[in-house]
XYZ file of C-alpha atoms in Angstrom:
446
model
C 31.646 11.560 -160.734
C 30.634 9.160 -163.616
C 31.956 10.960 -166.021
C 35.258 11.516 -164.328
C 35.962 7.982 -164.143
C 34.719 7.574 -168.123
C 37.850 9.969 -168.772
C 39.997 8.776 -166.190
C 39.478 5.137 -167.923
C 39.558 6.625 -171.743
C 43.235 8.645 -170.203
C 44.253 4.623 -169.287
C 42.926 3.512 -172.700
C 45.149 6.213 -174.344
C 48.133 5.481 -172.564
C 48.312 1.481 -173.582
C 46.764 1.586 -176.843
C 46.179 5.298 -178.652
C 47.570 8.627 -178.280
C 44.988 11.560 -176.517
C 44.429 14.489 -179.521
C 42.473 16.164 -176.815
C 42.885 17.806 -173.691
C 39.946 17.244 -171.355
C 39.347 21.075 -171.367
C 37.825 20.709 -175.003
C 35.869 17.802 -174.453
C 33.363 20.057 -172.535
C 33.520 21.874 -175.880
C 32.916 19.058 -178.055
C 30.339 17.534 -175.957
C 28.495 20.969 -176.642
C 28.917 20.612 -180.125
C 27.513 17.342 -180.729
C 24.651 18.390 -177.991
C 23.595 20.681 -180.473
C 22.792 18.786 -183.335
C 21.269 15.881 -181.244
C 18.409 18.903 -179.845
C 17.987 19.619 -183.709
C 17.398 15.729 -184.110
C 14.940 15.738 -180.891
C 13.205 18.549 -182.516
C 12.508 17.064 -185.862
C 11.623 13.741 -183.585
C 8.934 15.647 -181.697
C 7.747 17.336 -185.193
C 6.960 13.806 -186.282
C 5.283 12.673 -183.428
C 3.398 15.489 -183.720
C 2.532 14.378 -187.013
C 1.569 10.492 -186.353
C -1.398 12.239 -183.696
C -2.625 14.699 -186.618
C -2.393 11.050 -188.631
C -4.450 9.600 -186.047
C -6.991 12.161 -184.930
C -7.646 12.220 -188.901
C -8.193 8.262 -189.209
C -10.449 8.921 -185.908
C -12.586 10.981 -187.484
C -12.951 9.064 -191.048
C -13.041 5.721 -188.548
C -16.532 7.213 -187.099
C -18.079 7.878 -190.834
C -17.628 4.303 -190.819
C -18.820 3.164 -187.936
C -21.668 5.105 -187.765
C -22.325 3.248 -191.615
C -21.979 0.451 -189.908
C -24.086 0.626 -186.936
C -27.004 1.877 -189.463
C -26.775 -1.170 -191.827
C -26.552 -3.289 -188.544
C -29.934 -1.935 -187.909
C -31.580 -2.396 -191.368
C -30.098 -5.666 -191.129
C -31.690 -6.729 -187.893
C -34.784 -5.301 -188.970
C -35.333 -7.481 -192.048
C -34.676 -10.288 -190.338
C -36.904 -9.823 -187.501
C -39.615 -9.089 -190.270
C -39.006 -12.514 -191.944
C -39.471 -14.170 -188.754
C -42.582 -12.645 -188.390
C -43.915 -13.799 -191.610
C -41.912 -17.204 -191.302
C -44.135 -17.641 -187.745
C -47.242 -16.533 -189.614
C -46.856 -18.975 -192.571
C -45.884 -21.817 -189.665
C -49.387 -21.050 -188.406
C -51.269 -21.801 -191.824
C -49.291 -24.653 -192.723
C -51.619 -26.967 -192.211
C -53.822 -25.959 -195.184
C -50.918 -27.745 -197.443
C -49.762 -30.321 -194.735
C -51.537 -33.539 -196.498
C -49.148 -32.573 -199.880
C -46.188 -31.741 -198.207
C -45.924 -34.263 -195.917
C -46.437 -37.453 -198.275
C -43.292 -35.257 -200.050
C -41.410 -35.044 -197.203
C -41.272 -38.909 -196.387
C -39.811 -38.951 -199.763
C -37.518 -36.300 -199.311
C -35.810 -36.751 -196.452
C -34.179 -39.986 -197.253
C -32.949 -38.692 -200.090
C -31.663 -35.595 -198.785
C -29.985 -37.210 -196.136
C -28.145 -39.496 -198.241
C -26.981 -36.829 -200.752
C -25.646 -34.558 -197.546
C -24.123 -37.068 -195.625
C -22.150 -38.070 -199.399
C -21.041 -34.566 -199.994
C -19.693 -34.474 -195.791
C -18.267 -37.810 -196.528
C -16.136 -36.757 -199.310
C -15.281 -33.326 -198.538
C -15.330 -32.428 -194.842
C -13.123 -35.843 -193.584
C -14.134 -35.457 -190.156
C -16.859 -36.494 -187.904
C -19.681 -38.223 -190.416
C -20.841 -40.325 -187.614
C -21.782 -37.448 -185.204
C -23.182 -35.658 -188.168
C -25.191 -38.544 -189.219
C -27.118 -38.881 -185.974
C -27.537 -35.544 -185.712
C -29.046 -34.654 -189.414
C -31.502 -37.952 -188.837
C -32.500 -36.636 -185.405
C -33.150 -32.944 -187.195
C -34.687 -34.287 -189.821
C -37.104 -36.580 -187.661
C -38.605 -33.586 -186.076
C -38.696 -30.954 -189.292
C -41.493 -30.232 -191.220
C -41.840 -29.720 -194.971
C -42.631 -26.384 -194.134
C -38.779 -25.573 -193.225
C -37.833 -26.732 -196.970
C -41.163 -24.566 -198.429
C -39.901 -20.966 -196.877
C -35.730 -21.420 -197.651
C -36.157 -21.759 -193.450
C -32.556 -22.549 -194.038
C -31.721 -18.722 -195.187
C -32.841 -17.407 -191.837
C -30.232 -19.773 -189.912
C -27.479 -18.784 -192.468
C -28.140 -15.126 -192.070
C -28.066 -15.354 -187.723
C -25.013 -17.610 -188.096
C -23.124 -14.753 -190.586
C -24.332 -12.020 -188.046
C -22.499 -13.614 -185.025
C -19.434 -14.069 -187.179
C -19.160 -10.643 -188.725
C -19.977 -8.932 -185.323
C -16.807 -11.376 -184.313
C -14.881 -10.126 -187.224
C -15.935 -6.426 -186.097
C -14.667 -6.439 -182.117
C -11.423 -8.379 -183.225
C -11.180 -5.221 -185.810
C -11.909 -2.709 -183.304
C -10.235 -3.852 -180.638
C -6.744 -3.418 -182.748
C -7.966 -0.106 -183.468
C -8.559 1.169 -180.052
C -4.888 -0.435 -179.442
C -3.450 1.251 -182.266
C -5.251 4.746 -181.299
C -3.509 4.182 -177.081
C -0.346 3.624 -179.134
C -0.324 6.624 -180.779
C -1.374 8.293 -177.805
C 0.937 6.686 -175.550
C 4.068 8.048 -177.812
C 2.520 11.451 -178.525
C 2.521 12.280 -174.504
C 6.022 10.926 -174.023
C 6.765 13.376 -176.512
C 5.443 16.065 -175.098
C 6.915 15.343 -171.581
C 10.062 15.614 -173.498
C 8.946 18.777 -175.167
C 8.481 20.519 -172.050
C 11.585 19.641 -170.282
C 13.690 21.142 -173.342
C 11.723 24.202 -174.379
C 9.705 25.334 -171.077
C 9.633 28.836 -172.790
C 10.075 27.821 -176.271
C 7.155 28.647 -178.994
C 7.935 28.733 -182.170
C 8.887 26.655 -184.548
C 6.630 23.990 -182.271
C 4.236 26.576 -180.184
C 1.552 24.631 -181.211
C 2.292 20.703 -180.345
C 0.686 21.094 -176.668
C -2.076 22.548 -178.347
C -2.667 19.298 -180.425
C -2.779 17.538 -177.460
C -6.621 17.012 -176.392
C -8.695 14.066 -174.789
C -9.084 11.483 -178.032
C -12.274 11.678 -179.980
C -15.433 9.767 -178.517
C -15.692 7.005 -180.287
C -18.742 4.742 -181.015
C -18.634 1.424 -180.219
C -21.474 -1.360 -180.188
C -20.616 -4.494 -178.625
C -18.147 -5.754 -175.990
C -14.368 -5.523 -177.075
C -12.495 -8.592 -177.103
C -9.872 -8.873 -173.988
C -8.694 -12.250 -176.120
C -6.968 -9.500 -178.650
C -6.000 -7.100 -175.571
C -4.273 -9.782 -174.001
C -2.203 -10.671 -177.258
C -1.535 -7.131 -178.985
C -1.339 -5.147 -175.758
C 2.233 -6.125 -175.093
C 3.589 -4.962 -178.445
C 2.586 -0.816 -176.761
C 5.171 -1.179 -173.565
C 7.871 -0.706 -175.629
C 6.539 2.643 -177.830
C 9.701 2.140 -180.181
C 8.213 -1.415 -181.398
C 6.889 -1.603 -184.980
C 3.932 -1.338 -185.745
C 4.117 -4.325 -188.647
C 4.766 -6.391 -185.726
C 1.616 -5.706 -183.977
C -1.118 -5.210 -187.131
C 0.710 -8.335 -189.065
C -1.156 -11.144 -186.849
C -4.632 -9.782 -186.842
C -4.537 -8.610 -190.593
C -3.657 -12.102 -191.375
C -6.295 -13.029 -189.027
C -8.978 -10.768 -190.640
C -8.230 -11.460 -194.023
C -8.409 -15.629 -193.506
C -11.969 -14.312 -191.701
C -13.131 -12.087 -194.922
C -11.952 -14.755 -197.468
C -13.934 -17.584 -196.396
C -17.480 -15.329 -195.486
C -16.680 -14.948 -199.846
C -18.440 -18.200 -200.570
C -21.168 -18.026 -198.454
C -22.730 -15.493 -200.728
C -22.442 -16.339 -203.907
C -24.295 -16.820 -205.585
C -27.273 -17.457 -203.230
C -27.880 -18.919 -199.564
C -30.647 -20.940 -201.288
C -28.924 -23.432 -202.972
C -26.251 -24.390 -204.824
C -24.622 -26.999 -207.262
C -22.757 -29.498 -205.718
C -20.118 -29.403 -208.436
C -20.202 -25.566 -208.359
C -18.516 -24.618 -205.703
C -15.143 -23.461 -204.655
C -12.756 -24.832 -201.509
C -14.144 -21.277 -199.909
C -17.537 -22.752 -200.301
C -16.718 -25.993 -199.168
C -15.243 -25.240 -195.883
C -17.743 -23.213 -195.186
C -20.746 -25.624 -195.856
C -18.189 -28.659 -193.587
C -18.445 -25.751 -190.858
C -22.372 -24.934 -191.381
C -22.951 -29.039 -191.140
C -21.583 -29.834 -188.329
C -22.609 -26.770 -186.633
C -26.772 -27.251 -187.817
C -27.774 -29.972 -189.313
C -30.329 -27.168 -191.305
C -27.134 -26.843 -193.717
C -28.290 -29.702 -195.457
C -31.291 -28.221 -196.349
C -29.261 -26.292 -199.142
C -28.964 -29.478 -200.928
C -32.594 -30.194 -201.470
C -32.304 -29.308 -205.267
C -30.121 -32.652 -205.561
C -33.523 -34.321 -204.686
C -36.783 -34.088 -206.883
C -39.360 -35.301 -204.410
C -37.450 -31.979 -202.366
C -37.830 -29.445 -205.180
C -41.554 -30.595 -205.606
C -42.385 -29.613 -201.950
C -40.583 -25.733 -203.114
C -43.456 -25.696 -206.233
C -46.144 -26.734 -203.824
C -48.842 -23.472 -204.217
C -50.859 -22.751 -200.898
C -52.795 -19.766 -202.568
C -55.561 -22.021 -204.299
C -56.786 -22.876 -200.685
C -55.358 -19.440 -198.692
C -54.302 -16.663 -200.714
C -52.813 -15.031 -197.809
C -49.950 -17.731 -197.893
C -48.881 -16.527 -200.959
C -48.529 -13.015 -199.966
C -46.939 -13.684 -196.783
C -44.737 -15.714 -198.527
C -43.666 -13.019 -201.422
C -43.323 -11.018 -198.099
C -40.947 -13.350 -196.348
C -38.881 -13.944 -199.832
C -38.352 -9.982 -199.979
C -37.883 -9.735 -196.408
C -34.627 -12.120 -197.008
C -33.314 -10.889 -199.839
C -33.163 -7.111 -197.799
C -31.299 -8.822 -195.456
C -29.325 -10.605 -197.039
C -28.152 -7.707 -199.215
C -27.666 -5.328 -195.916
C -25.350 -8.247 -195.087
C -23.004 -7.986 -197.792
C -22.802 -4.035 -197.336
C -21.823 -4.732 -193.867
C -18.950 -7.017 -194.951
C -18.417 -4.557 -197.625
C -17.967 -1.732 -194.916
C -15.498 -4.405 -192.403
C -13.505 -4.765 -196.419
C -13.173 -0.858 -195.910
C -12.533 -0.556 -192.352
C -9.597 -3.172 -192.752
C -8.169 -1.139 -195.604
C -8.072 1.728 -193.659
C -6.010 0.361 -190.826
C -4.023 -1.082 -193.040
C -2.849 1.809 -194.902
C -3.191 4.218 -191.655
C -0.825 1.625 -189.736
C 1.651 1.197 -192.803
C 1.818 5.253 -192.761
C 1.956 5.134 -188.637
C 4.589 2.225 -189.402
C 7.556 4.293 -191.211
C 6.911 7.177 -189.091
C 7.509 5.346 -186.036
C 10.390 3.682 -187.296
C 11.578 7.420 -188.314
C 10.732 9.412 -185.475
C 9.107 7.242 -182.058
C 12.460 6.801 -180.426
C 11.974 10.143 -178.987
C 9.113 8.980 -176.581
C 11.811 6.565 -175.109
C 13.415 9.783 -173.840
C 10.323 11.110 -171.632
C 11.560 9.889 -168.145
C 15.220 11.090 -169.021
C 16.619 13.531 -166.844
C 18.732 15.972 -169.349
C 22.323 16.465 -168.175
C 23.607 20.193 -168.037
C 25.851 19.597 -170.729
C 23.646 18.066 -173.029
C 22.074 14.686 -174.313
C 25.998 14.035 -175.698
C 28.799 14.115 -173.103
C 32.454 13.066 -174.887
C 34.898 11.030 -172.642
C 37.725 10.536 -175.265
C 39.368 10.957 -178.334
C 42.584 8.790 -179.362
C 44.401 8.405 -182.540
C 44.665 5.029 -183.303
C 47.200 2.972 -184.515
C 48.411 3.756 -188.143
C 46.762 2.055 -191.201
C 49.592 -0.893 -192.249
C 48.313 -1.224 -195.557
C 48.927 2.702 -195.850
C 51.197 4.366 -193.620
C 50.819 7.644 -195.436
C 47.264 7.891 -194.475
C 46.205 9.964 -191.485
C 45.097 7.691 -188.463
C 41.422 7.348 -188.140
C 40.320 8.752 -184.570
C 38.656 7.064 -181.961
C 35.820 8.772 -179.981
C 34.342 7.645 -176.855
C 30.218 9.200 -176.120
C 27.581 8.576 -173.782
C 24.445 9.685 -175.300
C 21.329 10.388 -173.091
C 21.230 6.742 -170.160
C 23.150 4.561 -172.958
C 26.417 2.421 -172.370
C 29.555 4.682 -173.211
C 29.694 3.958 -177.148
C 33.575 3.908 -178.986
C 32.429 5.391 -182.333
C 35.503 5.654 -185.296
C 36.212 9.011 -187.589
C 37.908 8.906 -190.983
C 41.834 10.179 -190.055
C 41.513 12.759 -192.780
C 38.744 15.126 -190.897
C 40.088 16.559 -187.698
C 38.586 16.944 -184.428
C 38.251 20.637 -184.445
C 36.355 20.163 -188.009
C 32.698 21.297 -187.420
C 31.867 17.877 -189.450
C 33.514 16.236 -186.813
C 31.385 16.137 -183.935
C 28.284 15.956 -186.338
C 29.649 12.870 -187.677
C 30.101 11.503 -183.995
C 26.336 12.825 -183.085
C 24.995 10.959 -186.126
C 26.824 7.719 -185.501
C 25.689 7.946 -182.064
C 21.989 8.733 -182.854
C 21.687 5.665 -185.325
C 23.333 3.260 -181.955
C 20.829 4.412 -179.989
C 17.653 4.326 -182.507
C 18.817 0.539 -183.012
């Protein structure tokens, strides 16, 4: 019935503004015609789906290397720092042999350490000196020397980079596990679409159910982040969406969060020159501060009184302060250098979804709008059903020239589309109806 009325209205369009160049008998022909070359486009379509899974299933399986890379430096790391807290809680336990020095230090030290903190917040950070104030002088009223003689400082800088990079990590796997349902979510489409067409159909594309199976297991450590879910998520009800649209955010994201762990390293968490440092290094101390006051302990080398209480030797009295000491120094330095292979391994495991979703990107773009067709019930004609074709009005400019020819399609559940054709092919031209197809495909992909 629907189509009857499309030619009844294209007849009325002919008779007040064209002239009909084809009987309705040879539509049904035509419409055949162009059918045809839209199932070689839905073929190539489904290829290419067929080719973003293999993409995927192989970025699943390098994605695991990494992880597991990850999970075992994540374990080294958490093991060197529980050992310096050991032998920070056994040196806190033999203090006292040192206390009288240290302490007559430390009355001389703090003062000055405060001052030169609360100087460095005052010029740099711009925000919030009073709260920081009263909060270094109330951490500073109940340290000890002791925190400035074991780099205690380190310890606190190491936990604090641990929560942020395990951040860093379920905001990166999250979009990763979105990207991966993505993928998945076109690739089934696909095949729904697959099976409708070809129920009995093998070869050339016998094998695409085949590369259908359950997704690979994937480790994960860590609760994923519904923040990202609930932001990202949306971009996968419409399969047809870019990609670029939903990695851009979080890249940017990412890449603000790897730039400013940078100056946190560099060139030690022990200290550091106050006219040294870089705006990455700044912001980073202005966050440190007014998260724990112990960020100021990084500046004791501004103070002498300070850097006296660091060349105070225990092992005269208690040689076994000395070891554990040389213990808790290599203890943080193996941490600290797991740490930087872990951000080295989040460096790699943004680069890879980067360049997997820039691939994943231009294939979608080339071949997803296929997946849009899985809930499409196929007419018996064809995806392409042609309601009219009128010669319209002669060229003014050149009346020699043949008139170009109007042609009115519906293609698969789209609006009826009035698509033009150069006057000087005709409509029993094989290029004809390949040239409507075409035009039509590129209306609908858009």
């Amino acid at each position: 019935m629907a189509l009857l009325l499309l030619s009844l209205l294209g007849l009325l369009l002919a008779w007040e503004g064209g002239q009909a160049l084809v009987p309705p008998s040879e539509l049904k022909q035509m419409s055949a015609a162009g059918s045809k070359y839209i199932d070689t486009e839905v073929e190539n379509a489904i290829n290419g789906v067929k080719q973003m899974k293999t993409l995927m299933d192989k970025t699943i399986k390098d994605h695991q290397d990494i992880l597991h890379t990850l999970e075992e430096t994540k374990r080294k790391k958490e093991e060197a720092v529980q050992l310096a807290r050991e032998k920070e809680q056994q040196l806190a336990a033999k203090q006292e042999v040192c206390n009288e020095t240290m302490l007559a230090l430390w009355e001389e030290c703090k003062p000055c350490l405060k001052h030169t903190c609360m100087r460095f917040y005052s010029r740099t950070c711009h925000s919030g000196s009073g709260l920081v104030g009263r909060q270094l002088e109330e951490f500073l009223n109940h340290s000890s020397p002791f925190s400035i003689w074991v780099n205690g400082e380190r310890i606190d800088s190491l936990m604090e980079r641990d929560q942020r990079q395990e951040r860093q990590f379920e905001d990166l796997e999250e979009y990763f596990g979105l990207l991966e349902d993505g993928v998945d979510d076109i690739f089934q489409d696909s095949t729904q679409v697959y099976g409708r067409m070809y129920p009995f159909f093998r070869a050339p594309f016998g094998g695409f159910r085949e590369a259908f199976r359950p997704p690979v297991q994937r480790v994960r450590f860590g609760p994923r982040s519904q923040r990202l879910s609930r932001e990202l998520h949306p971009f996968f009800q419409h399969p047809h969406h870019s990609f670029h649209h939903l990695f851009q955010p979080l890249f940017e994201m990412t890449q603000r969060m790897l730039e400013e762990a940078q100056g946190g390293w560099e060139p030690s968490l022990g200290g550091f020159a106050l006219d040294s440092r870089n705006s990455s290094d700044d912001r980073m101390v202005c966050r440190e501060i007014r998260r724990n006051s112990a960020g100021c302990l990084r500046m004791r080398d501004e103070c002498e009184k300070c850097r006296e209480i660091l060349s105070v030797d225990c092992g005269q009295t208690d040689p076994a302060q000395s070891q554990l000491r040389e213990q808790l120094e290599d203890a943080l330095r193996l941490a600290e250098r797991f740490t930087r292979r872990y951000d080295d391994l989040l460096r790699t495991f943004q680069s890879e979804m980067f360049n997997t979703t820039s691939l994943l990107n231009q294939l979608n773009r080339q071949f997803g709008w296929v997946s849009r067709l899985a809930n499409l019930t196929q007419d018996s004609d064809g995806f392409l059903q042609v309601t009219t074709v009128l010669s319209k009005a002669p060229n003014l400019e050149d009346p020699s020239a043949p008139p170009d020819t109007q042609v009115t399609v519906q293609l698969f559940d789209s609006e009826p589309l009035s698509l033009t054709v150069p006057g000087d092919i005709s409509w029993d031209d094989p290029r004809f109806m390949e040239m409507v197809a075409e035009q039509a495909l590129q209306h609908y992909k858009q």
